[in-house]
XYZ file of C-alpha atoms in Angstrom:
227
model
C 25.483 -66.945 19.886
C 21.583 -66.240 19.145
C 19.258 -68.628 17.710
C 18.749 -69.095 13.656
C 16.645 -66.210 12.639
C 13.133 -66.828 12.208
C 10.262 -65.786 10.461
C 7.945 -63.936 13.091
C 4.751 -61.799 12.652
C 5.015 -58.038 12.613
C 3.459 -56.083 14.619
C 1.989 -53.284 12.062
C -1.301 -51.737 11.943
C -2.669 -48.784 9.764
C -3.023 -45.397 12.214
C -3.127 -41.730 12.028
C 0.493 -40.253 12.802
C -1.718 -37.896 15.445
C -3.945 -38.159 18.506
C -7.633 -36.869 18.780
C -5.433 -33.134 19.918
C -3.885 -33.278 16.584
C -0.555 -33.865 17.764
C 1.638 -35.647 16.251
C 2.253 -39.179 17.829
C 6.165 -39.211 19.349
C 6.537 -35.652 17.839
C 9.158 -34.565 20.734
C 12.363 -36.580 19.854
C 10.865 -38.891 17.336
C 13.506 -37.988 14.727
C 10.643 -38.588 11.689
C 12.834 -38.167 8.315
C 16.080 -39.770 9.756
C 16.050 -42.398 6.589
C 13.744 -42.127 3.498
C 12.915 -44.766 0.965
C 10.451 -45.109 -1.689
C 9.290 -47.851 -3.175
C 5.978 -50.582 -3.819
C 5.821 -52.777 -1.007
C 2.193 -52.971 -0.433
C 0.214 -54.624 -2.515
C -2.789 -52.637 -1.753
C -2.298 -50.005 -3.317
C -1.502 -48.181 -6.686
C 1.680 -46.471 -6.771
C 4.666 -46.812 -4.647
C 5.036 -46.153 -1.021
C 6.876 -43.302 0.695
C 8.643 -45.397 3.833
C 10.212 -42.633 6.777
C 12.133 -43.482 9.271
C 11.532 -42.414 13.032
C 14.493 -43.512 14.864
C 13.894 -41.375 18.023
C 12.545 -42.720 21.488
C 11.198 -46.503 20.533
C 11.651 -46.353 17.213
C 9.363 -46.342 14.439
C 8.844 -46.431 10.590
C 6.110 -45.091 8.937
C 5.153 -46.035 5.409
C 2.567 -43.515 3.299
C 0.517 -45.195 0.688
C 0.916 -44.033 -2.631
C -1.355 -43.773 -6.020
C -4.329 -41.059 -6.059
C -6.227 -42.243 -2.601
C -5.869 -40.471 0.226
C -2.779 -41.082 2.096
C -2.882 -43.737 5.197
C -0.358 -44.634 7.187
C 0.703 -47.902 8.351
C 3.112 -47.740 11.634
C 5.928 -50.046 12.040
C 7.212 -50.797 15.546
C 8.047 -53.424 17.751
C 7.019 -54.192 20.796
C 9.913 -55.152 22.613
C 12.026 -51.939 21.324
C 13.406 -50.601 24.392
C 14.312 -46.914 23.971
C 17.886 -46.126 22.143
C 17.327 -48.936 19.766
C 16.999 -46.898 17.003
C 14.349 -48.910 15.077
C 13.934 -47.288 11.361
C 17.241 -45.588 11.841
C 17.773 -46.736 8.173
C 15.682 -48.110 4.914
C 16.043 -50.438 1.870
C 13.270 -51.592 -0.355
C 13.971 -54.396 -3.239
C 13.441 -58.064 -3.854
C 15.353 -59.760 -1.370
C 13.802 -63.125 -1.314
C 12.424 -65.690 -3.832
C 8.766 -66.397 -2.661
C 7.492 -63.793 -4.619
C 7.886 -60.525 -6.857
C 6.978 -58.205 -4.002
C 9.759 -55.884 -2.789
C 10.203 -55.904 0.574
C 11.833 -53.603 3.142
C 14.479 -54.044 5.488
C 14.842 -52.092 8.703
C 17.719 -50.715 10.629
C 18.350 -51.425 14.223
C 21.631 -50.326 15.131
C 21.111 -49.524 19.099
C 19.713 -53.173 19.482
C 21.732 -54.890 22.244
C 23.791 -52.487 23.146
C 24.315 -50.916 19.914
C 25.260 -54.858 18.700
C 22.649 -53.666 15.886
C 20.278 -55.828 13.854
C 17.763 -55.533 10.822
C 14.511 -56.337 10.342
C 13.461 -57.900 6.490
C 9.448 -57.182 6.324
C 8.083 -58.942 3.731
C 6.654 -56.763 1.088
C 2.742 -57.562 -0.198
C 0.503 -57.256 2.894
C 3.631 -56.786 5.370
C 2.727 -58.814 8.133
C 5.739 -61.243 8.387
C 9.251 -60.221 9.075
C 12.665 -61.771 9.818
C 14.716 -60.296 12.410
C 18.794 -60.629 11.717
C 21.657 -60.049 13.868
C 25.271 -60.804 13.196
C 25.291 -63.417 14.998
C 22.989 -65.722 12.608
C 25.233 -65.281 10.040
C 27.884 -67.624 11.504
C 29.281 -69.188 14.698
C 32.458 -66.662 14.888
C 30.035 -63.696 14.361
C 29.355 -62.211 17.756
C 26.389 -59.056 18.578
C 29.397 -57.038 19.689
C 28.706 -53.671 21.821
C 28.933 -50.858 19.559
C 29.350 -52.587 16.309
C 26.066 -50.547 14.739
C 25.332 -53.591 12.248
C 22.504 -51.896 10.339
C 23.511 -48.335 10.609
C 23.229 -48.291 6.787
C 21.611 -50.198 4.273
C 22.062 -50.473 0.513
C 20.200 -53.049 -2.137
C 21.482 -54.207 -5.709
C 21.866 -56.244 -8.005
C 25.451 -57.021 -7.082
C 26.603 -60.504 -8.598
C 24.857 -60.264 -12.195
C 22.491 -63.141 -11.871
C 19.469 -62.664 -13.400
C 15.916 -64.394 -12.747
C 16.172 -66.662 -10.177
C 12.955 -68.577 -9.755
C 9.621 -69.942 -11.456
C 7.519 -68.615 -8.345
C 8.326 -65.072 -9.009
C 7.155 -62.863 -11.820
C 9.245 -63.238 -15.060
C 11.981 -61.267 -15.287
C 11.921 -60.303 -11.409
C 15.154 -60.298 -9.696
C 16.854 -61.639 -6.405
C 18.830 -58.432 -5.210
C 21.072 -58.900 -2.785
C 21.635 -56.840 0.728
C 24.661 -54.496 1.691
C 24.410 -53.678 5.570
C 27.042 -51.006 7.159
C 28.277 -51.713 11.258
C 30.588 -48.466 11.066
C 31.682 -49.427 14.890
C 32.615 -53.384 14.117
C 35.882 -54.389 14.318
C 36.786 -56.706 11.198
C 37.701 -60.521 11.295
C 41.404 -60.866 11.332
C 43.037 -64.444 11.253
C 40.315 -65.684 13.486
C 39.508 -65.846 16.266
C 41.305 -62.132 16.139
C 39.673 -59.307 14.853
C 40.990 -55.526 13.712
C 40.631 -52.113 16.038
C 37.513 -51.637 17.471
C 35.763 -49.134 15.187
C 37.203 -49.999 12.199
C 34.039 -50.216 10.931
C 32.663 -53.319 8.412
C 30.046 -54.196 5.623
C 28.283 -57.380 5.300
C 26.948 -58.246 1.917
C 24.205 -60.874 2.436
C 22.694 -62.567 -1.075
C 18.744 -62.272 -1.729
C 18.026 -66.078 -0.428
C 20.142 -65.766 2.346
C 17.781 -63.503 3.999
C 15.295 -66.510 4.383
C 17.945 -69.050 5.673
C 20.913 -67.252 6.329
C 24.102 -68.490 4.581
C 25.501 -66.972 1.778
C 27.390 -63.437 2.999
C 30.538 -61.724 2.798
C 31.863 -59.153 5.185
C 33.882 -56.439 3.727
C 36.467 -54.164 5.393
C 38.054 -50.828 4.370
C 40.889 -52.964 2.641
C 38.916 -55.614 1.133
C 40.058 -56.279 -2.094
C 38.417 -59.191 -3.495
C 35.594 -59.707 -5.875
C 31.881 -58.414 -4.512
């Protein structure tokens, strides 16, 4: 069982996608346009931002300024990918926590640990914090499985009808809440057993929960609660 998530800095920095050759930087392999997502999480800039994932080699996401300047990029990576991780391998952008009224984005990492998976929630604004989530945060009888995938997918919405949720955030603003696939987990049973390996799974995690985690769900192909 890992650690309670915490908030860490992020290791981003404005670059050119190419080298002084004009090549482009991790062309061969890099997988650039795996996941797309648009959306304003800088607050830099007019306009909203054009976020592409890179899964291939490292990993990387690249997110494109928007509004009428000339486009920049700013490169998302971390340095302690280790190649098959699969960093940017999928995208989300909303509100996710209540400290402000900046959407933020959240990161796939479904190759971490041995395909185990995790996500990284970057913190929209200036985009220099993030919080890095594996399964195992979520609860004790969560394990970072081989294979599960957990952030393989990612989905954000507005899923259980609340509506402004805090006096530090803009009026009207919402707290959106998190849907993140594992397509190779195998669902909680009658713990401690779980289903067939593979079954696949979806944990739905609500927008304050990604700050502390504690509220979530997980979802199986035969789930038929309430959301």
């Amino acid at each position: 069982m890992s650690a309670s998530a915490v908030v860490e800095s992020s290791p981003l920095f404005w670059s050119s996608m190419v080298d002084a050759a004009g090549t482009l930087v991790g062309g061969t392999g890099n997988q650039f346009g795996t996941a797309l997502a648009i959306g304003n999480v800088l607050s830099t800039h007019g306009g909203a931002e054009l976020v592409v994932g890179a899964p291939g080699n490292n990993g990387r996401a690249y997110v494109m300024n928007g509004g009428l300047s000339p486009v920049n990029v700013k490169t998302l990576e971390d340095t302690t990918l280790e190649a098959g991780d699969r960093f940017g391998a999928a995208l989300a952008i909303g509100n996710v926590d209540r400290t402000d009224s900046n959407l933020d984005l959240v990161v796939g990492i479904p190759g971490e640990d041995s395909s185990a998976g995790a996500i990284a929630v970057i913190r929209g604004g200036l985009m220099t914090t993030r919080t890095t989530l594996r399964q195992s945060d979520l609860l004790f009888m969560f394990d970072n499985d081989p294979n599960d995938q957990f952030g393989a997918s990612l989905a954000i919405g507005h899923l259980d009808g609340r509506g402004p949720v805090s006096s530090t955030a803009a009026a009207g603003s919402l707290m959106l809440d998190l849907a993140v696939g594992a397509p190779g987990e195998a669902p909680e049973t009658v713990f401690p057993l779980e289903g067939p390996a593979g079954a696949g799974g979806v944990t739905l995690l609500r927008g304050a929960s990604l700050t502390v985690p504690a509220v979530w769900k997980q979802i199986s192909q035969d789930f038929l609660g309430k959301l």
